GROMACS .gro file of C-alpha atoms in nm:
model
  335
    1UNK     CA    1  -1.394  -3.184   1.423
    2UNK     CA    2  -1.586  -3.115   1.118
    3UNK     CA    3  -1.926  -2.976   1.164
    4UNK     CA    4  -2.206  -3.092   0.930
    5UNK     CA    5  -2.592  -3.010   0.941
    6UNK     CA    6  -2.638  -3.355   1.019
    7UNK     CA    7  -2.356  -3.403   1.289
    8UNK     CA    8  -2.534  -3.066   1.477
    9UNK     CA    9  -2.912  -3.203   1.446
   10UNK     CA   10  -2.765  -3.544   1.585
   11UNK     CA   11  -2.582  -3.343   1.885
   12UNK     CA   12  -2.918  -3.093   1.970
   13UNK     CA   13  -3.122  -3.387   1.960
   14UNK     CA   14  -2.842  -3.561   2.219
   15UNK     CA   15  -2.847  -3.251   2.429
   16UNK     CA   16  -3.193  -3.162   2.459
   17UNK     CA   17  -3.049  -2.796   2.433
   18UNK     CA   18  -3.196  -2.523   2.167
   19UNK     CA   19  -2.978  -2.422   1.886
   20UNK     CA   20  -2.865  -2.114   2.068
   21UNK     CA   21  -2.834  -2.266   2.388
   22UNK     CA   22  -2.580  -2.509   2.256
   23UNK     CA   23  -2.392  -2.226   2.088
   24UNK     CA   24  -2.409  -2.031   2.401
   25UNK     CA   25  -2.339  -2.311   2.630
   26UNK     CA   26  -1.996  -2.466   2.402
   27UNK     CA   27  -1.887  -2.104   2.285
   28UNK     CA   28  -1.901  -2.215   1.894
   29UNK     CA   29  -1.818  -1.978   1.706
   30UNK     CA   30  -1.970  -1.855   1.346
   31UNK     CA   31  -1.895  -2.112   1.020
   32UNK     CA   32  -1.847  -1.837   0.826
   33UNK     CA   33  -1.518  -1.592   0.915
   34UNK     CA   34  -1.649  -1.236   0.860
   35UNK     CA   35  -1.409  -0.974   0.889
   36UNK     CA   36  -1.534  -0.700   1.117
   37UNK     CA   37  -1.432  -0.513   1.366
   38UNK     CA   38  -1.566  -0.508   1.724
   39UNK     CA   39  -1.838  -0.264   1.792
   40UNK     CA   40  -1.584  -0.024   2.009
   41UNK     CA   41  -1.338  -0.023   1.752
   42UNK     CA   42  -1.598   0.107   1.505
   43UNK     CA   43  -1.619   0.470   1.585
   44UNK     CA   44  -1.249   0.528   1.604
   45UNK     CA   45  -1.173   0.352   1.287
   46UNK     CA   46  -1.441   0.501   1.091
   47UNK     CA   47  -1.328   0.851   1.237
   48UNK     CA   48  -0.935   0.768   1.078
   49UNK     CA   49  -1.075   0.622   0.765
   50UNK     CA   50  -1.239   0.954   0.696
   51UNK     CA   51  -0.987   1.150   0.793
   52UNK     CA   52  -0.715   0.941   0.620
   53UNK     CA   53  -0.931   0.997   0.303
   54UNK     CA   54  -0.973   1.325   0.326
   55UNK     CA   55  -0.636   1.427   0.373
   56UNK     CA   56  -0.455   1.184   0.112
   57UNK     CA   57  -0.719   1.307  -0.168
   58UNK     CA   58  -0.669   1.683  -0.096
   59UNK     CA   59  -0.253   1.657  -0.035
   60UNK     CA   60  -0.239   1.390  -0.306
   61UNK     CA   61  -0.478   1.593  -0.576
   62UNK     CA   62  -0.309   1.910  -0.467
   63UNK     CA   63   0.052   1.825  -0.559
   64UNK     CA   64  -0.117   1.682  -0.916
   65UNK     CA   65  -0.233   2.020  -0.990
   66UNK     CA   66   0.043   2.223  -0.883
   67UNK     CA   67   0.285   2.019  -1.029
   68UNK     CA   68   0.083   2.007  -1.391
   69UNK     CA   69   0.029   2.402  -1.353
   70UNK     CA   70   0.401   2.472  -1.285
   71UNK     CA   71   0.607   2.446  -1.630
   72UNK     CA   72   0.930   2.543  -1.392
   73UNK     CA   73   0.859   2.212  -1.207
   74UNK     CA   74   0.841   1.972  -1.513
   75UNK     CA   75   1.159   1.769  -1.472
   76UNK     CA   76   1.229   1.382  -1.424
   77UNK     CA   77   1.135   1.396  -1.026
   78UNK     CA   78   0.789   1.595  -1.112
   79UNK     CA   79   0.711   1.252  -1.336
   80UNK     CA   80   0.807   1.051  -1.043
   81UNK     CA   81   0.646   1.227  -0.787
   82UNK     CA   82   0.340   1.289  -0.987
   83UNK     CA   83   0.328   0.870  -1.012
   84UNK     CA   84   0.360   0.808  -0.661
   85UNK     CA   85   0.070   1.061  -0.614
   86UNK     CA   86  -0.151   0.944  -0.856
   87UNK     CA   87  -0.082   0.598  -0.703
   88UNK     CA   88  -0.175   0.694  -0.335
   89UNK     CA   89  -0.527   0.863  -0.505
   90UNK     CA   90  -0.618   0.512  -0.590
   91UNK     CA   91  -0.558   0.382  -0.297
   92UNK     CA   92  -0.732   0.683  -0.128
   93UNK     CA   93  -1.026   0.701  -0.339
   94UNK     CA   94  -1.131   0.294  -0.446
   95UNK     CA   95  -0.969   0.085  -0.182
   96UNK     CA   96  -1.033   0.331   0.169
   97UNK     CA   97  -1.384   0.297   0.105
   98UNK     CA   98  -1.431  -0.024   0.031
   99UNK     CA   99  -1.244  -0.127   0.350
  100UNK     CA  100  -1.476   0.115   0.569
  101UNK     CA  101  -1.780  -0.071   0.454
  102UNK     CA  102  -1.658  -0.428   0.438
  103UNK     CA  103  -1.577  -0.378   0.846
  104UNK     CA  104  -1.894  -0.170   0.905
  105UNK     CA  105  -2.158  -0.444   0.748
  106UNK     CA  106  -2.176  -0.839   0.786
  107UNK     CA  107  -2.216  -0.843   0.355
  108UNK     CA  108  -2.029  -0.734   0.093
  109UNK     CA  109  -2.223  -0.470  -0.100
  110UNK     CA  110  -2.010  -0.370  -0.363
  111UNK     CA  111  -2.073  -0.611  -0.562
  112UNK     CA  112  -1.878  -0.862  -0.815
  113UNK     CA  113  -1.653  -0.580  -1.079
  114UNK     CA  114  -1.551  -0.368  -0.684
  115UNK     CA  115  -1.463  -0.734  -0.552
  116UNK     CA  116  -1.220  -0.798  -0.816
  117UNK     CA  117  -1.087  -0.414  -0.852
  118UNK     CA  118  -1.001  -0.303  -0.503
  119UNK     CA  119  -0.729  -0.552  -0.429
  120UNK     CA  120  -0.613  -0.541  -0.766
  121UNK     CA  121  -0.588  -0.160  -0.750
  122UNK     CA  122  -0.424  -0.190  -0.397
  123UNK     CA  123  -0.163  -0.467  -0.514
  124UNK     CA  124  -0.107  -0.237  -0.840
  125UNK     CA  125  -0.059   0.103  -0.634
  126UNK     CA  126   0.144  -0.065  -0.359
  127UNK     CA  127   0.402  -0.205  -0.603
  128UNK     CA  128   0.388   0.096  -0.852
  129UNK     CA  129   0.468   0.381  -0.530
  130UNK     CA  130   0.733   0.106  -0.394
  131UNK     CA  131   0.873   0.100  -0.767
  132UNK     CA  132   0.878   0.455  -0.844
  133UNK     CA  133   1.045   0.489  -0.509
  134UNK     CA  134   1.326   0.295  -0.670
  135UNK     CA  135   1.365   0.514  -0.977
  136UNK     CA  136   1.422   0.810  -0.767
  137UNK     CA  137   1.658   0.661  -0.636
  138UNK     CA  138   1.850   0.565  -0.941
  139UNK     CA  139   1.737   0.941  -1.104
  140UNK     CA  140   1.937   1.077  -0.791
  141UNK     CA  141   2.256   0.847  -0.767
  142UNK     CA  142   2.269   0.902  -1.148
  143UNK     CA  143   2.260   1.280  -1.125
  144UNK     CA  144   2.507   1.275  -0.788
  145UNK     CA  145   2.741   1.067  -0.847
  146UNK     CA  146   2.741   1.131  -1.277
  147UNK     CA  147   2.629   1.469  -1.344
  148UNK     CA  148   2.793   1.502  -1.625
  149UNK     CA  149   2.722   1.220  -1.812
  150UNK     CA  150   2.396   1.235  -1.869
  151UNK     CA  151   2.160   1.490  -2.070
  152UNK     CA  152   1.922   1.670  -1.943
  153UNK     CA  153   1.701   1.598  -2.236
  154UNK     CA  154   1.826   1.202  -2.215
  155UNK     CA  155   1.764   1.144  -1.854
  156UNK     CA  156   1.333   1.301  -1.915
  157UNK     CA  157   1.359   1.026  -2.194
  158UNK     CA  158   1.455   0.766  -1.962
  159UNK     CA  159   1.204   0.865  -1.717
  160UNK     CA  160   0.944   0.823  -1.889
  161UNK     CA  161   1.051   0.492  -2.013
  162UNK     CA  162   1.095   0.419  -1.658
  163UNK     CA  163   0.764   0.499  -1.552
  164UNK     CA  164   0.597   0.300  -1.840
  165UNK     CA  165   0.802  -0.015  -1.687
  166UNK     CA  166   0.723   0.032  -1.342
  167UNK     CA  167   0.324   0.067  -1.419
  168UNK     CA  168   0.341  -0.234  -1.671
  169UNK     CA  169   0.536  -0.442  -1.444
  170UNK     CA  170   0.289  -0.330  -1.141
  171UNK     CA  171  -0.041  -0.415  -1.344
  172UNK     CA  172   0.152  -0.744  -1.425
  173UNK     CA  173   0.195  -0.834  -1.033
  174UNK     CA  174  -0.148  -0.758  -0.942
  175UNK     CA  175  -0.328  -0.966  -1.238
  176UNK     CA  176  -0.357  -1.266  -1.051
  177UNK     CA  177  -0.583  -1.064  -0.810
  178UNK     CA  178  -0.804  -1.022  -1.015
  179UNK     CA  179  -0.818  -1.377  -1.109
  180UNK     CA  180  -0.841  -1.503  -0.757
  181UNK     CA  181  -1.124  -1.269  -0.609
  182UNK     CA  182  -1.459  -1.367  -0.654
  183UNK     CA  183  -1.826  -1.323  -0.468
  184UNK     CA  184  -1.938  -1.602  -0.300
  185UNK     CA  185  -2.280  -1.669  -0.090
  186UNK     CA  186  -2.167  -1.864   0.205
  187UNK     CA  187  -2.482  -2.046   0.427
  188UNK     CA  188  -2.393  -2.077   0.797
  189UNK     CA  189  -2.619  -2.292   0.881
  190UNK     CA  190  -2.520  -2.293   1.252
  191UNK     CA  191  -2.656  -1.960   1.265
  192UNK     CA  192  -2.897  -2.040   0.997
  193UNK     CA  193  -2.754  -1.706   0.837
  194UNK     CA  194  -2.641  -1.644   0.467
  195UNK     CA  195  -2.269  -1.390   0.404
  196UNK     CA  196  -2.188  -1.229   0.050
  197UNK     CA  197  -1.831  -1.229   0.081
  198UNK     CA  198  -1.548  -1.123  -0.157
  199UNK     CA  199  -1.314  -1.356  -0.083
  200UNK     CA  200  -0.968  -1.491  -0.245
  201UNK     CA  201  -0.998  -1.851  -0.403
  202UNK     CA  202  -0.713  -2.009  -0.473
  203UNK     CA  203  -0.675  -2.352  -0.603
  204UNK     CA  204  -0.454  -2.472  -0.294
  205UNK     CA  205  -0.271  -2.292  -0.021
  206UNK     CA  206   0.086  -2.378  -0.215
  207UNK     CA  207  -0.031  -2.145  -0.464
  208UNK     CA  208  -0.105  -1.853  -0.231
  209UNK     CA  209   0.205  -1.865  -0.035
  210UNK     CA  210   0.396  -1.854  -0.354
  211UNK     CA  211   0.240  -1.546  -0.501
  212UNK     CA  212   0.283  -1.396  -0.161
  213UNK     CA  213   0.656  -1.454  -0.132
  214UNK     CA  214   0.669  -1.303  -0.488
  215UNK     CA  215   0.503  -1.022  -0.403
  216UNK     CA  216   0.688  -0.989  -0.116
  217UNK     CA  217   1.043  -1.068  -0.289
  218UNK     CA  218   0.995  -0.840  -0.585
  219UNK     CA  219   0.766  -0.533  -0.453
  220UNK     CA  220   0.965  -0.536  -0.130
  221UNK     CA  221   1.280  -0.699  -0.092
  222UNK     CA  222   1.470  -0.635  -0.390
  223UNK     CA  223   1.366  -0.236  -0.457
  224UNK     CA  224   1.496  -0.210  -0.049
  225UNK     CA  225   1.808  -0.318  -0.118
  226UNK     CA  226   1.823  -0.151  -0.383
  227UNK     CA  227   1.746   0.134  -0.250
  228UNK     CA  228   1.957   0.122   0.067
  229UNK     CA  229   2.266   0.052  -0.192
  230UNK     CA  230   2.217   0.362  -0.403
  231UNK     CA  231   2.141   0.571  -0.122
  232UNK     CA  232   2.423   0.450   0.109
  233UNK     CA  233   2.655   0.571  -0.181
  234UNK     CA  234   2.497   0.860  -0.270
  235UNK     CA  235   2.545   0.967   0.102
  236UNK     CA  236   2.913   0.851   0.115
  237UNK     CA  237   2.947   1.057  -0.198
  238UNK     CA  238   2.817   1.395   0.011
  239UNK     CA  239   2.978   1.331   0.338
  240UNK     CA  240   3.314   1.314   0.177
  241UNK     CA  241   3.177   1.641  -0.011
  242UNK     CA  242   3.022   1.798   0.270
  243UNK     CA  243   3.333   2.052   0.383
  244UNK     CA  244   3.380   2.121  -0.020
  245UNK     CA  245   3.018   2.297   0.062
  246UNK     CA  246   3.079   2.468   0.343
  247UNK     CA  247   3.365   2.633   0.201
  248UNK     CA  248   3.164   2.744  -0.083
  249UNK     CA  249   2.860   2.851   0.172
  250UNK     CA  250   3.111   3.113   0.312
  251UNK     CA  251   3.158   3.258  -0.054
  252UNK     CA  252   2.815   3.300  -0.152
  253UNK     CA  253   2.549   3.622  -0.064
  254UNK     CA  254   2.320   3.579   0.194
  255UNK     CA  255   2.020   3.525  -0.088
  256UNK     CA  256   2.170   3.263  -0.276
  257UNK     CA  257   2.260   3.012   0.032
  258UNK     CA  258   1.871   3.099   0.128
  259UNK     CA  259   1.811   2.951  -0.194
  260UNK     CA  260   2.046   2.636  -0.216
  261UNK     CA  261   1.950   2.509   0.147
  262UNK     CA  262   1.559   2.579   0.073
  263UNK     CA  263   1.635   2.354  -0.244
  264UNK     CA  264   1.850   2.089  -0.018
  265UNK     CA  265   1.583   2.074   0.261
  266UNK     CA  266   1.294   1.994  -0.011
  267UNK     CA  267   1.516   1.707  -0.139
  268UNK     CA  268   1.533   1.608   0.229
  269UNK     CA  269   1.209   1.593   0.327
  270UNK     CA  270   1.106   1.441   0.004
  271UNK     CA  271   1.362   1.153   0.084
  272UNK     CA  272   1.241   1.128   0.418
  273UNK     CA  273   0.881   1.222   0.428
  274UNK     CA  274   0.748   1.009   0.128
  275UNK     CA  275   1.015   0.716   0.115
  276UNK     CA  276   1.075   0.594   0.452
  277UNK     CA  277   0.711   0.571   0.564
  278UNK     CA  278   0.567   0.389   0.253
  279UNK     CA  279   0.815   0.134   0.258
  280UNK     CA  280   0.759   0.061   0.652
  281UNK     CA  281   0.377   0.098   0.609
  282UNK     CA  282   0.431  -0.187   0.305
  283UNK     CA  283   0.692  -0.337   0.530
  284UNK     CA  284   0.440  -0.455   0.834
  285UNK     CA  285   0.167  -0.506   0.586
  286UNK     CA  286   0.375  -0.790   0.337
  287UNK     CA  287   0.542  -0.958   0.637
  288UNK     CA  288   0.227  -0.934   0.858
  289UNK     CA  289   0.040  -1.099   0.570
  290UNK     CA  290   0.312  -1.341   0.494
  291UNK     CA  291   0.339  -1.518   0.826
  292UNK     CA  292  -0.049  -1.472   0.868
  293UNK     CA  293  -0.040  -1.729   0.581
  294UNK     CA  294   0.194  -1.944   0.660
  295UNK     CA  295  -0.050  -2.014   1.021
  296UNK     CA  296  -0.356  -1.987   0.804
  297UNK     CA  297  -0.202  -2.320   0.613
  298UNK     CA  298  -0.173  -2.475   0.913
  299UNK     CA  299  -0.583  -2.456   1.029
  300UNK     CA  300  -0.840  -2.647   0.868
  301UNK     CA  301  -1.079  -2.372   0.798
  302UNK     CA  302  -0.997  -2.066   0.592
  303UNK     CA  303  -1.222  -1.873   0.419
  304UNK     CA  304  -0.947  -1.683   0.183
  305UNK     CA  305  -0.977  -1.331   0.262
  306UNK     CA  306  -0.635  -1.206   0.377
  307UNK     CA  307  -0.765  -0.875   0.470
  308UNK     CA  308  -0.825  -0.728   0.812
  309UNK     CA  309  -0.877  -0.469   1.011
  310UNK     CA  310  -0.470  -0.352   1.075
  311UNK     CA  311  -0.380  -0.421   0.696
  312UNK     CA  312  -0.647  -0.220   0.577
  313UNK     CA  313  -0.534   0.055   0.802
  314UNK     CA  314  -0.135   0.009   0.723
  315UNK     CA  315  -0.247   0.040   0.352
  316UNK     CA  316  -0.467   0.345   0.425
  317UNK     CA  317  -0.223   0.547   0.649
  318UNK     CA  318   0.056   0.527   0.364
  319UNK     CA  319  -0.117   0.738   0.108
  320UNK     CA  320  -0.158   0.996   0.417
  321UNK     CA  321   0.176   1.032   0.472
  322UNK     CA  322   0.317   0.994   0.180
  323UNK     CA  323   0.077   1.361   0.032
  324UNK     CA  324   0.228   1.538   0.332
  325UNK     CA  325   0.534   1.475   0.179
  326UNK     CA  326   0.470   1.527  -0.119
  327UNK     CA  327   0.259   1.865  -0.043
  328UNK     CA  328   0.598   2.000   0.183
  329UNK     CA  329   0.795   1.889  -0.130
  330UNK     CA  330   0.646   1.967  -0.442
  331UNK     CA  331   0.624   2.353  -0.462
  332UNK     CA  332   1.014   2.321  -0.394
  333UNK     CA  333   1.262   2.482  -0.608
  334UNK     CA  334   1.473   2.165  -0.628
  335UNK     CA  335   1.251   1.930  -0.831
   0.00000   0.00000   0.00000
C-alpha cells in the first residue's frame, strides 16, 4: 500500500491514535531510506574508518615517494605500481570520509560538487587499480615467457601508453556517475522530518542494472580471466623451469642467491599482497551490489542510493591492503 498525507490523516482520524502512537503501535517504518548504521555499530566502524585511513594514506603516500626518489626503481612495474597507489589515495583520502559522515549523520553535508565526485572517484579508482592489475600481468607474461623480444626502452614506451588507456578508459566507466548523482530534499511527512540525500537517479531501474552488469563485466570479469590466463601460464612456464634454478642456485655464492630470492620474494608478495585482495575486496562489493539490485527492482520503494554500510567498508579495506603490499614491495630490488 501506498502511503499518502491524505491516506494517513484519514487512518489517525479512524484510529483515534496520535501520530506516534500509530507508528509505534503498526511498526511503520521511515518514508525516507537513510543509510546509517545502528548506534552500536558506530564506534567500531568509526574506529576502522580511521584507522583504514590512516594506514592506506601513509603506506600508499610512502611507496609514491620512495618510488619517485629512487632513480634505480624507475622501470615499467614502478609506473604500475605507482598507479595502483595513487588510485587507493583517492579512495583513501575523498571517498573514506565521505562514507564516515554519511553513516554518522541523518543529512548529507557535503554538499552538491562531493555528491557527484565521491562515487565517481570510487568507480574511477576501482576500475583503474583492477586495470592496472591487468597490465602487470601482461608486463610480466611478456617479460617471462618473451624476454627477448622486447626492449627495454620499448616495453617503458608501452607502459606508459598502457597507463594512459587504463585511466581514460576508467574516467570513461565512471562518467555516468556523475550524471546520475544528485542532492535531493526528501519530506517524510510521516515523521514530519526533511533528509538531504545524495542519491543515484536513474531514469528507470533497466538502466541501472545495465550499467551495473557493465561495470561488473568489464572492471571485473574480463581483467579476471584475464588475469588467471596469463598467470596460469606464466606459472606453468616456471614450474617446468623450476629444477633449471635450482641447479643454478647450487652454482652461485652465498651473496648472490641472497640477492635473487630477496628479488623473487618481492615479486611474490607483490603478486600476492596487492592483487589477490583488491580483486576479492571488488569481488564481494560488484556481486553484492549486483544482486542487491536485482531485489531492489523487485520492491516498490527505492530511494537510489546503492551504498551501505559493508560496501563502503569492502571499498575502504582494499586501499589498506593493497599499501601493505605495496610498502613490503616497493623498496625491492626486483621492480
Amino acid at each position: 500500500m501506498n502511503l499518502t498525507s491524505q491516506l494517513l490523516d484519514l487512518m489517525l482520524e479512524a484510529s483515534n491514535l496520535s501520530r506516534w502512537q500509530f507508528i509505534q503501535e503498526y511498526s511503520i517504518p521511515p518514508l525516507v531510506a537513510v543509510p546509517r548504521l545502528p548506534g552500536a555499530l558506530l564506534p567500531v566502524f568509526g574506529l576502522l574508518y580511521v584507522l583504514i585511513f590512516c594506514l592506506a594514506v601513509v603506506g600508499n603516500g610512502a611507496v609514491l615517494v620512495l618510488l619517485c626518489r629512487k632513480k634505480a626503481l624507475q622501470s615499467p612495474s614502478t609506473f604500475f605500481i605507482c598507479s595502483l597507489a595513487l588510485s587507493d589515495l583517492l579512495i583513501a583520502i575523498v571517498c573514506v570520509p565521505a562514507s564516515l559522515l554519511q553513516h554518522f549523520f541523518k543529512n548529507w553535508l557535503a554538499g552538491d560538487f562531493l555528491c557527484k565526485l565521491v562515487p565517481f572517484l570510487q568507480v574511477t579508482a576501482i576500475a583503474t587499480s583492477i586495470l592496472t592489475m591487468t597490465c602487470i600481468a601482461v608486463e610480466r607474461f611478456q617479460g617471462i615467457l618473451y624476454p627477448l623480444h622486447v626492449r627495454n626502452s620499448y616495453v617503458l614506451h608501452s607502459s606508459i601508453r598502457m597507463l594512459a588507456a587504463v585511466w581514460l578508459i576508467a574516467l570513461a566507466i565512471a562518467a555516468p556517475m556523475w550524471f546520475v548523482q544528485k542532492v535531493e530534499v526528501k519530506y517524510d511527512f510521516l515523521f514530519d522530518v526533511y533528509h538531504t540525500c545524495c542519491l543515484e537517479v536513474w531514469s528507470n531501474h533497466h538502466q541501472r542494472l545495465g550499467y551495473t552488469a557493465c561495470l561488473y563485466v568489464l572492471v571485473f570479469l574480463v581483467p579476471m580471466l584475464t588475469m588467471a590466463v596469463l598467470y596460469g601460464k606464466i606459472m606453468r612456464e616456471l614450474w617446468g623451469k623450476h629444477r633449471v634454478h635450482e641447479a643454478m642456485f647450487q652454482t652461485l655464492p652465498g651473496s648472490e642467491i641472497n640477492k635473487i630470492t630477496r628479488s623473487e620474494a618481492c615479486t611474490d608478495h607483490l603478486a600476492t599482497l596487492l592483487e589477490t585482495p583488491t580483486v576479492l575486496c571488488f569481488h564481494s562489493l560488484a556481486t553484492f551490489l549486483f544482486f542487491t539490485l536485482q531485489e531492489e527492482e523487485k520492491s516498490s520503494e527505492d530511494d537510489g542510493n546503492s551504498g551501505s554500510s559493508v560496501c563502503c567498508l569492502l571499498v575502504s579495506i582494499s586501499p589498506c591492503v593493497t599499501a601493505a603490499g605495496l610498502w613490503e614491495a616497493g623498496p625491492g630490488p626486483g621492480l
